[in-house]
């Protein structure tokens, strides 16, 4: 999908800006978000004639590379941990469930998440938070679809192995997305 005009690029920008912004917000320090998103779309502008038909995974992959290059003092993991804590705290509420059990399962989920390697966190985040299919997530990570599927399966197993049985039943954990 070669983009030859400014208007065509503007359409791509408008269609994908919010997704890229959310993607970066989940991973980067708040002070760096605007710079990372800006650099991502600058790279897209420079390579506009080479953008794939569906530029979303390419944009995510580019944003990820910008973050990796810019990540000198803060680890990307910090933003993911904060996000999962917020997601767990704001999780779905089941009025019939015991509030203490919900808190315990969310604490278990956060602890299990924090114990995962950053690579496992990234694979799970692409699946759960970004909702990418295997092909698009593989594009973001720069690997094959089969390699991504294997990484996702292993990351799910490692996360499940760190959770106690009560936490596995928690509505805050949705790995079947």
PDB file of C-alpha atoms in Angstrom:
ATOM      1  CA  UNK A   1       0.000   0.000   0.000  1.00  0.00           C
ATOM      2  CA  UNK A   2       2.323   2.753  -1.138  1.00  0.00           C
ATOM      3  CA  UNK A   3       1.287   6.075   0.299  1.00  0.00           C
ATOM      4  CA  UNK A   4       2.048   8.786  -2.182  1.00  0.00           C
ATOM      5  CA  UNK A   5       0.191  11.802  -0.854  1.00  0.00           C
ATOM      6  CA  UNK A   6       0.011  13.694   2.384  1.00  0.00           C
ATOM      7  CA  UNK A   7      -3.742  13.065   2.467  1.00  0.00           C
ATOM      8  CA  UNK A   8      -3.217   9.287   2.315  1.00  0.00           C
ATOM      9  CA  UNK A   9      -0.720   9.464   5.168  1.00  0.00           C
ATOM     10  CA  UNK A  10      -3.119  11.641   7.150  1.00  0.00           C
ATOM     11  CA  UNK A  11      -5.751   8.929   6.758  1.00  0.00           C
ATOM     12  CA  UNK A  12      -3.334   6.288   8.088  1.00  0.00           C
ATOM     13  CA  UNK A  13      -2.341   8.581  10.953  1.00  0.00           C
ATOM     14  CA  UNK A  14      -5.958   9.243  11.934  1.00  0.00           C
ATOM     15  CA  UNK A  15      -6.890   5.578  11.674  1.00  0.00           C
ATOM     16  CA  UNK A  16      -4.048   4.325  13.876  1.00  0.00           C
ATOM     17  CA  UNK A  17      -2.949   7.169  16.156  1.00  0.00           C
ATOM     18  CA  UNK A  18      -5.141   6.170  19.123  1.00  0.00           C
ATOM     19  CA  UNK A  19      -4.064   2.512  18.932  1.00  0.00           C
ATOM     20  CA  UNK A  20      -0.385   3.449  18.833  1.00  0.00           C
ATOM     21  CA  UNK A  21      -0.889   5.928  21.676  1.00  0.00           C
ATOM     22  CA  UNK A  22      -2.553   3.251  23.866  1.00  0.00           C
ATOM     23  CA  UNK A  23       0.139   0.744  22.931  1.00  0.00           C
ATOM     24  CA  UNK A  24       2.902   3.143  24.019  1.00  0.00           C
ATOM     25  CA  UNK A  25       1.078   4.333  27.159  1.00  0.00           C
ATOM     26  CA  UNK A  26       0.978   0.747  28.407  1.00  0.00           C
ATOM     27  CA  UNK A  27       4.709   0.362  28.057  1.00  0.00           C
ATOM     28  CA  UNK A  28       6.506   3.662  28.435  1.00  0.00           C
ATOM     29  CA  UNK A  29       7.009   6.242  31.128  1.00  0.00           C
ATOM     30  CA  UNK A  30       4.302   8.932  30.776  1.00  0.00           C
ATOM     31  CA  UNK A  31       6.912  11.613  30.121  1.00  0.00           C
ATOM     32  CA  UNK A  32       8.142   9.704  27.046  1.00  0.00           C
ATOM     33  CA  UNK A  33       4.841   8.738  25.429  1.00  0.00           C
ATOM     34  CA  UNK A  34       4.428  11.728  23.114  1.00  0.00           C
ATOM     35  CA  UNK A  35       8.028  11.523  21.906  1.00  0.00           C
ATOM     36  CA  UNK A  36       7.761   7.810  21.177  1.00  0.00           C
ATOM     37  CA  UNK A  37       4.479   8.170  19.305  1.00  0.00           C
ATOM     38  CA  UNK A  38       5.893  11.117  17.360  1.00  0.00           C
ATOM     39  CA  UNK A  39       9.029   9.177  16.402  1.00  0.00           C
ATOM     40  CA  UNK A  40       6.895   6.210  15.373  1.00  0.00           C
ATOM     41  CA  UNK A  41       4.838   8.280  12.959  1.00  0.00           C
ATOM     42  CA  UNK A  42       7.932  10.093  11.730  1.00  0.00           C
ATOM     43  CA  UNK A  43       9.381   6.697  10.808  1.00  0.00           C
ATOM     44  CA  UNK A  44       6.080   5.821   9.130  1.00  0.00           C
ATOM     45  CA  UNK A  45       6.201   9.066   7.142  1.00  0.00           C
ATOM     46  CA  UNK A  46       9.755   8.380   6.036  1.00  0.00           C
ATOM     47  CA  UNK A  47       8.817   4.850   4.964  1.00  0.00           C
ATOM     48  CA  UNK A  48       5.303   5.673   3.783  1.00  0.00           C
ATOM     49  CA  UNK A  49       5.842   4.073   0.381  1.00  0.00           C
ATOM     50  CA  UNK A  50       6.832   0.791   2.063  1.00  0.00           C
ATOM     51  CA  UNK A  51       3.995   0.511   4.609  1.00  0.00           C
ATOM     52  CA  UNK A  52       2.106  -2.796   4.498  1.00  0.00           C
ATOM     53  CA  UNK A  53      -1.584  -3.027   3.638  1.00  0.00           C
ATOM     54  CA  UNK A  54      -2.384  -3.244   7.366  1.00  0.00           C
ATOM     55  CA  UNK A  55       0.084  -0.794   8.954  1.00  0.00           C
ATOM     56  CA  UNK A  56      -1.071  -1.338  12.577  1.00  0.00           C
ATOM     57  CA  UNK A  57       1.345  -4.199  13.413  1.00  0.00           C
ATOM     58  CA  UNK A  58       4.169  -2.362  11.632  1.00  0.00           C
ATOM     59  CA  UNK A  59       3.423   0.754  13.692  1.00  0.00           C
ATOM     60  CA  UNK A  60       3.386  -1.291  16.919  1.00  0.00           C
ATOM     61  CA  UNK A  61       6.687  -2.903  15.976  1.00  0.00           C
ATOM     62  CA  UNK A  62       8.206   0.471  15.179  1.00  0.00           C
ATOM     63  CA  UNK A  63       6.937   1.952  18.441  1.00  0.00           C
ATOM     64  CA  UNK A  64       8.380  -1.030  20.292  1.00  0.00           C
ATOM     65  CA  UNK A  65      11.767  -0.490  18.651  1.00  0.00           C
ATOM     66  CA  UNK A  66      11.675   3.226  19.498  1.00  0.00           C
ATOM     67  CA  UNK A  67      10.938   2.344  23.123  1.00  0.00           C
ATOM     68  CA  UNK A  68      13.735  -0.196  23.257  1.00  0.00           C
ATOM     69  CA  UNK A  69      16.169   2.370  21.873  1.00  0.00           C
ATOM     70  CA  UNK A  70      14.976   5.127  24.216  1.00  0.00           C
ATOM     71  CA  UNK A  71      14.744   2.971  27.321  1.00  0.00           C
ATOM     72  CA  UNK A  72      17.888   4.093  29.157  1.00  0.00           C
ATOM     73  CA  UNK A  73      16.789   4.716  32.755  1.00  0.00           C
ATOM     74  CA  UNK A  74      13.412   3.094  33.105  1.00  0.00           C
ATOM     75  CA  UNK A  75      12.485  -0.379  32.147  1.00  0.00           C
ATOM     76  CA  UNK A  76       9.416  -0.945  30.019  1.00  0.00           C
ATOM     77  CA  UNK A  77       8.325  -3.504  32.604  1.00  0.00           C
ATOM     78  CA  UNK A  78       7.526  -0.749  35.107  1.00  0.00           C
ATOM     79  CA  UNK A  79       4.711   0.658  32.998  1.00  0.00           C
ATOM     80  CA  UNK A  80       3.260  -2.814  32.413  1.00  0.00           C
ATOM     81  CA  UNK A  81       3.284  -3.609  36.124  1.00  0.00           C
ATOM     82  CA  UNK A  82       1.491  -0.357  36.929  1.00  0.00           C
ATOM     83  CA  UNK A  83      -1.072  -1.065  34.232  1.00  0.00           C
ATOM     84  CA  UNK A  84      -1.828  -4.578  35.434  1.00  0.00           C
ATOM     85  CA  UNK A  85      -2.199  -3.301  38.997  1.00  0.00           C
ATOM     86  CA  UNK A  86      -4.696  -0.719  37.762  1.00  0.00           C
ATOM     87  CA  UNK A  87      -6.477  -3.304  35.626  1.00  0.00           C
ATOM     88  CA  UNK A  88      -6.669  -5.703  38.554  1.00  0.00           C
ATOM     89  CA  UNK A  89      -7.951  -2.962  40.872  1.00  0.00           C
ATOM     90  CA  UNK A  90     -10.564  -1.865  38.341  1.00  0.00           C
ATOM     91  CA  UNK A  91     -11.456  -5.417  37.327  1.00  0.00           C
ATOM     92  CA  UNK A  92     -14.967  -6.674  36.874  1.00  0.00           C
ATOM     93  CA  UNK A  93     -16.949  -6.911  40.086  1.00  0.00           C
ATOM     94  CA  UNK A  94     -19.064  -9.937  40.938  1.00  0.00           C
ATOM     95  CA  UNK A  95     -21.452  -8.883  43.720  1.00  0.00           C
ATOM     96  CA  UNK A  96     -21.823 -12.496  44.868  1.00  0.00           C
ATOM     97  CA  UNK A  97     -18.084 -13.033  45.219  1.00  0.00           C
ATOM     98  CA  UNK A  98     -16.280 -12.503  48.456  1.00  0.00           C
ATOM     99  CA  UNK A  99     -14.401  -9.173  48.302  1.00  0.00           C
ATOM    100  CA  UNK A 100     -11.468 -10.572  50.240  1.00  0.00           C
ATOM    101  CA  UNK A 101     -11.054 -13.436  47.778  1.00  0.00           C
ATOM    102  CA  UNK A 102     -11.113 -10.945  44.880  1.00  0.00           C
ATOM    103  CA  UNK A 103      -8.407  -8.833  46.483  1.00  0.00           C
ATOM    104  CA  UNK A 104      -6.307 -11.916  47.218  1.00  0.00           C
ATOM    105  CA  UNK A 105      -6.618 -13.195  43.653  1.00  0.00           C
ATOM    106  CA  UNK A 106      -5.677  -9.784  42.239  1.00  0.00           C
ATOM    107  CA  UNK A 107      -2.656  -9.592  44.519  1.00  0.00           C
ATOM    108  CA  UNK A 108      -1.690 -13.088  43.340  1.00  0.00           C
ATOM    109  CA  UNK A 109      -2.116 -11.990  39.716  1.00  0.00           C
ATOM    110  CA  UNK A 110       0.068  -8.914  40.186  1.00  0.00           C
ATOM    111  CA  UNK A 111       2.744 -10.953  41.969  1.00  0.00           C
ATOM    112  CA  UNK A 112       2.654 -13.632  39.267  1.00  0.00           C
ATOM    113  CA  UNK A 113       2.856 -10.967  36.540  1.00  0.00           C
ATOM    114  CA  UNK A 114       5.819  -9.274  38.206  1.00  0.00           C
ATOM    115  CA  UNK A 115       7.648 -12.593  38.452  1.00  0.00           C
ATOM    116  CA  UNK A 116       7.441 -13.170  34.699  1.00  0.00           C
ATOM    117  CA  UNK A 117      10.309 -12.303  32.404  1.00  0.00           C
ATOM    118  CA  UNK A 118       9.773  -9.126  30.348  1.00  0.00           C
ATOM    119  CA  UNK A 119       9.557 -11.255  27.174  1.00  0.00           C
ATOM    120  CA  UNK A 120       6.634 -13.238  28.644  1.00  0.00           C
ATOM    121  CA  UNK A 121       4.938 -10.019  29.747  1.00  0.00           C
ATOM    122  CA  UNK A 122       5.260  -8.569  26.243  1.00  0.00           C
ATOM    123  CA  UNK A 123       3.817 -11.665  24.543  1.00  0.00           C
ATOM    124  CA  UNK A 124       0.864 -11.744  26.938  1.00  0.00           C
ATOM    125  CA  UNK A 125       0.298  -7.978  26.630  1.00  0.00           C
ATOM    126  CA  UNK A 126       0.130  -8.178  22.838  1.00  0.00           C
ATOM    127  CA  UNK A 127      -2.437 -10.955  23.159  1.00  0.00           C
ATOM    128  CA  UNK A 128      -4.591  -9.671  26.020  1.00  0.00           C
ATOM    129  CA  UNK A 129      -4.313  -5.864  25.933  1.00  0.00           C
ATOM    130  CA  UNK A 130      -3.690  -5.187  22.268  1.00  0.00           C
ATOM    131  CA  UNK A 131      -5.931  -7.999  21.020  1.00  0.00           C
ATOM    132  CA  UNK A 132      -3.549  -8.855  18.197  1.00  0.00           C
ATOM    133  CA  UNK A 133      -3.856 -12.126  16.343  1.00  0.00           C
ATOM    134  CA  UNK A 134      -0.806 -14.370  16.056  1.00  0.00           C
ATOM    135  CA  UNK A 135       0.248 -13.012  12.667  1.00  0.00           C
ATOM    136  CA  UNK A 136       0.126  -9.368  13.741  1.00  0.00           C
ATOM    137  CA  UNK A 137       1.775 -10.018  17.112  1.00  0.00           C
ATOM    138  CA  UNK A 138       4.544 -11.935  15.354  1.00  0.00           C
ATOM    139  CA  UNK A 139       5.072  -8.902  13.120  1.00  0.00           C
ATOM    140  CA  UNK A 140       5.410  -6.663  16.181  1.00  0.00           C
ATOM    141  CA  UNK A 141       7.989  -8.994  17.730  1.00  0.00           C
ATOM    142  CA  UNK A 142       9.802  -9.674  14.473  1.00  0.00           C
ATOM    143  CA  UNK A 143       9.322 -13.444  14.565  1.00  0.00           C
ATOM    144  CA  UNK A 144       7.257 -16.065  12.770  1.00  0.00           C
ATOM    145  CA  UNK A 145       3.643 -16.783  13.625  1.00  0.00           C
ATOM    146  CA  UNK A 146       4.629 -20.242  14.874  1.00  0.00           C
ATOM    147  CA  UNK A 147       7.340 -18.805  17.127  1.00  0.00           C
ATOM    148  CA  UNK A 148       4.871 -16.275  18.548  1.00  0.00           C
ATOM    149  CA  UNK A 149       2.245 -18.980  19.172  1.00  0.00           C
ATOM    150  CA  UNK A 150       4.831 -21.089  21.006  1.00  0.00           C
ATOM    151  CA  UNK A 151       5.989 -18.110  23.087  1.00  0.00           C
ATOM    152  CA  UNK A 152       2.385 -17.249  23.962  1.00  0.00           C
ATOM    153  CA  UNK A 153       1.586 -20.808  25.023  1.00  0.00           C
ATOM    154  CA  UNK A 154       4.687 -20.986  27.183  1.00  0.00           C
ATOM    155  CA  UNK A 155       4.048 -17.550  28.724  1.00  0.00           C
ATOM    156  CA  UNK A 156       0.468 -18.558  29.595  1.00  0.00           C
ATOM    157  CA  UNK A 157       1.742 -21.749  31.213  1.00  0.00           C
ATOM    158  CA  UNK A 158       4.371 -19.885  33.211  1.00  0.00           C
ATOM    159  CA  UNK A 159       1.803 -17.340  34.407  1.00  0.00           C
ATOM    160  CA  UNK A 160      -0.716 -20.051  35.285  1.00  0.00           C
ATOM    161  CA  UNK A 161       1.984 -21.979  37.137  1.00  0.00           C
ATOM    162  CA  UNK A 162       2.631 -18.962  39.334  1.00  0.00           C
ATOM    163  CA  UNK A 163      -1.029 -18.475  40.230  1.00  0.00           C
ATOM    164  CA  UNK A 164      -2.849 -20.371  42.914  1.00  0.00           C
ATOM    165  CA  UNK A 165      -6.136 -22.098  41.917  1.00  0.00           C
ATOM    166  CA  UNK A 166      -8.278 -19.270  43.355  1.00  0.00           C
ATOM    167  CA  UNK A 167      -6.488 -16.683  41.249  1.00  0.00           C
ATOM    168  CA  UNK A 168      -7.054 -18.715  38.083  1.00  0.00           C
ATOM    169  CA  UNK A 169     -10.803 -18.279  38.561  1.00  0.00           C
ATOM    170  CA  UNK A 170     -10.464 -14.498  38.903  1.00  0.00           C
ATOM    171  CA  UNK A 171     -12.325 -12.402  36.315  1.00  0.00           C
ATOM    172  CA  UNK A 172      -9.302 -10.072  36.277  1.00  0.00           C
ATOM    173  CA  UNK A 173      -7.366 -12.798  34.451  1.00  0.00           C
ATOM    174  CA  UNK A 174      -8.576 -13.364  30.920  1.00  0.00           C
ATOM    175  CA  UNK A 175      -5.993 -15.226  28.881  1.00  0.00           C
ATOM    176  CA  UNK A 176      -8.496 -16.824  26.547  1.00  0.00           C
ATOM    177  CA  UNK A 177      -9.084 -13.537  24.702  1.00  0.00           C
TER     178      UNK A 177
END
